[in-house]
XYZ file of C-alpha atoms in Angstrom:
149
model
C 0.000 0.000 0.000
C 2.713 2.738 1.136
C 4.899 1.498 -2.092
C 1.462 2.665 -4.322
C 0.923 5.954 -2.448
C 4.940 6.452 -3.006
C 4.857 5.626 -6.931
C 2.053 7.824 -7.007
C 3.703 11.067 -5.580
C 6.885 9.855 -8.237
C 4.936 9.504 -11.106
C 4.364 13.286 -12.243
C 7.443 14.084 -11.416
C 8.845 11.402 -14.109
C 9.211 11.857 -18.154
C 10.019 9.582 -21.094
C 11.699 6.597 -20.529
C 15.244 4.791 -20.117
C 15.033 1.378 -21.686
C 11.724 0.554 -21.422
C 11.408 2.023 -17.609
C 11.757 5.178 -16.532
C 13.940 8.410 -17.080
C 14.003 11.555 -15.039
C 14.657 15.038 -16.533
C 16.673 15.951 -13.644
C 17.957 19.767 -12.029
C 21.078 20.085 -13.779
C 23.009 18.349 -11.101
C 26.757 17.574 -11.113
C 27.293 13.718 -11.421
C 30.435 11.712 -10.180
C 32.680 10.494 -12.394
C 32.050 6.574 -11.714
C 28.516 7.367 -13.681
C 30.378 8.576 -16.461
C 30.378 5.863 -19.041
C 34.011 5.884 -21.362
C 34.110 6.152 -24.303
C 30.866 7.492 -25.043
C 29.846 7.528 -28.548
C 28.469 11.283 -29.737
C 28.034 12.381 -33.159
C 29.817 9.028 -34.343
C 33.084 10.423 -32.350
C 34.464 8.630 -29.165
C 35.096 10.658 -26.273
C 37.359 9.403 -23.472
C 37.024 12.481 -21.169
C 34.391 14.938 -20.251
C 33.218 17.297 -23.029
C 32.630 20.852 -24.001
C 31.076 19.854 -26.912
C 27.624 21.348 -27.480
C 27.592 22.219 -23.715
C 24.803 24.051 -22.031
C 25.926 27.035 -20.089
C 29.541 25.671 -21.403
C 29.662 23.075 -18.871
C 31.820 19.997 -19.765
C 29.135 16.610 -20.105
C 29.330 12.943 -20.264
C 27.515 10.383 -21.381
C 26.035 7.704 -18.726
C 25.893 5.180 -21.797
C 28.839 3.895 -24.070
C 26.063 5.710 -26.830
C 24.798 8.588 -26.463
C 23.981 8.900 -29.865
C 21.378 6.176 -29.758
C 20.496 6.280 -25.557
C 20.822 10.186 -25.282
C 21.340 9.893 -21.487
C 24.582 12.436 -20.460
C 25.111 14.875 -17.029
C 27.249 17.345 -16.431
C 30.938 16.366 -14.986
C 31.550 17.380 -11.417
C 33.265 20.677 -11.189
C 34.561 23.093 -13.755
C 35.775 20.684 -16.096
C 39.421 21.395 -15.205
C 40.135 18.079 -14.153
C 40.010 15.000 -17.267
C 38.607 11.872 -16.210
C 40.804 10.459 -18.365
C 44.469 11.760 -18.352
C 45.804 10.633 -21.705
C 43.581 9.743 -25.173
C 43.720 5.612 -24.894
C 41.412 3.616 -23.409
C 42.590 1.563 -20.568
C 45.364 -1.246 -21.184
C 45.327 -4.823 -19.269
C 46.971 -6.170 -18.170
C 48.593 -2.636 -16.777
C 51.532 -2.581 -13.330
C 50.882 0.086 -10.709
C 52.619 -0.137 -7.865
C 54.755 -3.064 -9.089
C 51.945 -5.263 -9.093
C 50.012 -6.880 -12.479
C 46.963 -5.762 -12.517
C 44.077 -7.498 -15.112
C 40.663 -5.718 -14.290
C 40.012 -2.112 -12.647
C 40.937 -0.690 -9.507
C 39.719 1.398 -6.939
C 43.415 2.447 -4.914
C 44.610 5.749 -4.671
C 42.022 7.330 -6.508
C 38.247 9.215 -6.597
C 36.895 7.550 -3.470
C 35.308 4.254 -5.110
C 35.647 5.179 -8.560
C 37.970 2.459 -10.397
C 40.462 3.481 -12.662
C 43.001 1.767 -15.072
C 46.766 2.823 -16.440
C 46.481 3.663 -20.220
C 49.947 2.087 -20.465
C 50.767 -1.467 -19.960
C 53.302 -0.082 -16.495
C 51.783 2.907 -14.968
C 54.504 2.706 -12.585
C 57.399 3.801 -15.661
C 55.322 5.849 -17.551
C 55.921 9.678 -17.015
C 52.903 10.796 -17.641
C 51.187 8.196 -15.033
C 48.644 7.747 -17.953
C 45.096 6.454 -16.440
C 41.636 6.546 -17.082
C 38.215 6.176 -15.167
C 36.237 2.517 -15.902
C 33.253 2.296 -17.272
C 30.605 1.787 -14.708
C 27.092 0.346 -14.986
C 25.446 1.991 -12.372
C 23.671 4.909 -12.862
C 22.214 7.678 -10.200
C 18.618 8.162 -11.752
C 18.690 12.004 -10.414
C 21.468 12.785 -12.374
C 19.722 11.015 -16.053
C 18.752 13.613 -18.464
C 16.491 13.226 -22.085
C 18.451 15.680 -24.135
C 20.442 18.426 -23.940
């Protein structure tokens, strides 16, 4: 009963739809980097980083799917867009060594607070540009999901 009076307040709040549920046009909130999904296709171009491209109010975006193109889900990057979520233009390499250990999959130490990461190198450790980007995630904070831009 109290989950039917609850979808009920929701509903009007709640337009068009994100694979055959629900999506949210949401305030233009800032969204962590762990929802950012790269690379994200957008006009048939891969982006590995945040974007300026076509930005409202010249905010830098991603995309929360690997295609926007076809999806058109995005939100705008935390901050100012000073910061890349991906330092370096290659998507991650496994297996990669960071702290002389092998690594295979993603990792979550010594960076964003939960956000795993991956050297764009195979040895993160002897590259001088410490080369790494953000993971793809799944997950996806519905408050943050936008239509279009």
């Amino acid at each position: 009963m109290l989950s039917v009076l609850l979808l009920a307040l929701v509903l009007p709040v709640i337009h068009g739809q994100v694979s055959g549920t629900w999506l949210t046009k949401a305030v233009e909130d800032d969204i962590a980097p762990e929802y950012c999904v790269f690379p994200f296709k957008y006009q048939d171009r891969l982006y590995y980083s945040c974007t300026r491209v076509n930005a409202g109010k010249h905010r830098p975006w991603c995309a929360i799917t690997s295609d926007y193109d076809t999806d058109k889900l995005w939100g705008y990057c935390l901050g100012d867009g000073g910061a890349s979520f991906l330092m370096g233009d290659s998507p991650c390499v496994f297996p990669f060594i960071y702290g002389g250990k092998e690594y295979s999959h993603c990792i979550t130490t010594n960076h964003y607070p939960g956000a795993p990461w991956c050297a764009t190198t195979s040895n993160y450790d002897s590259d001088p540009d410490h080369a790494w980007a953000y993971c793809p995630t799944s997950g996806v904070r519905v408050s943050a999901i936008k239509s279009s831009k």
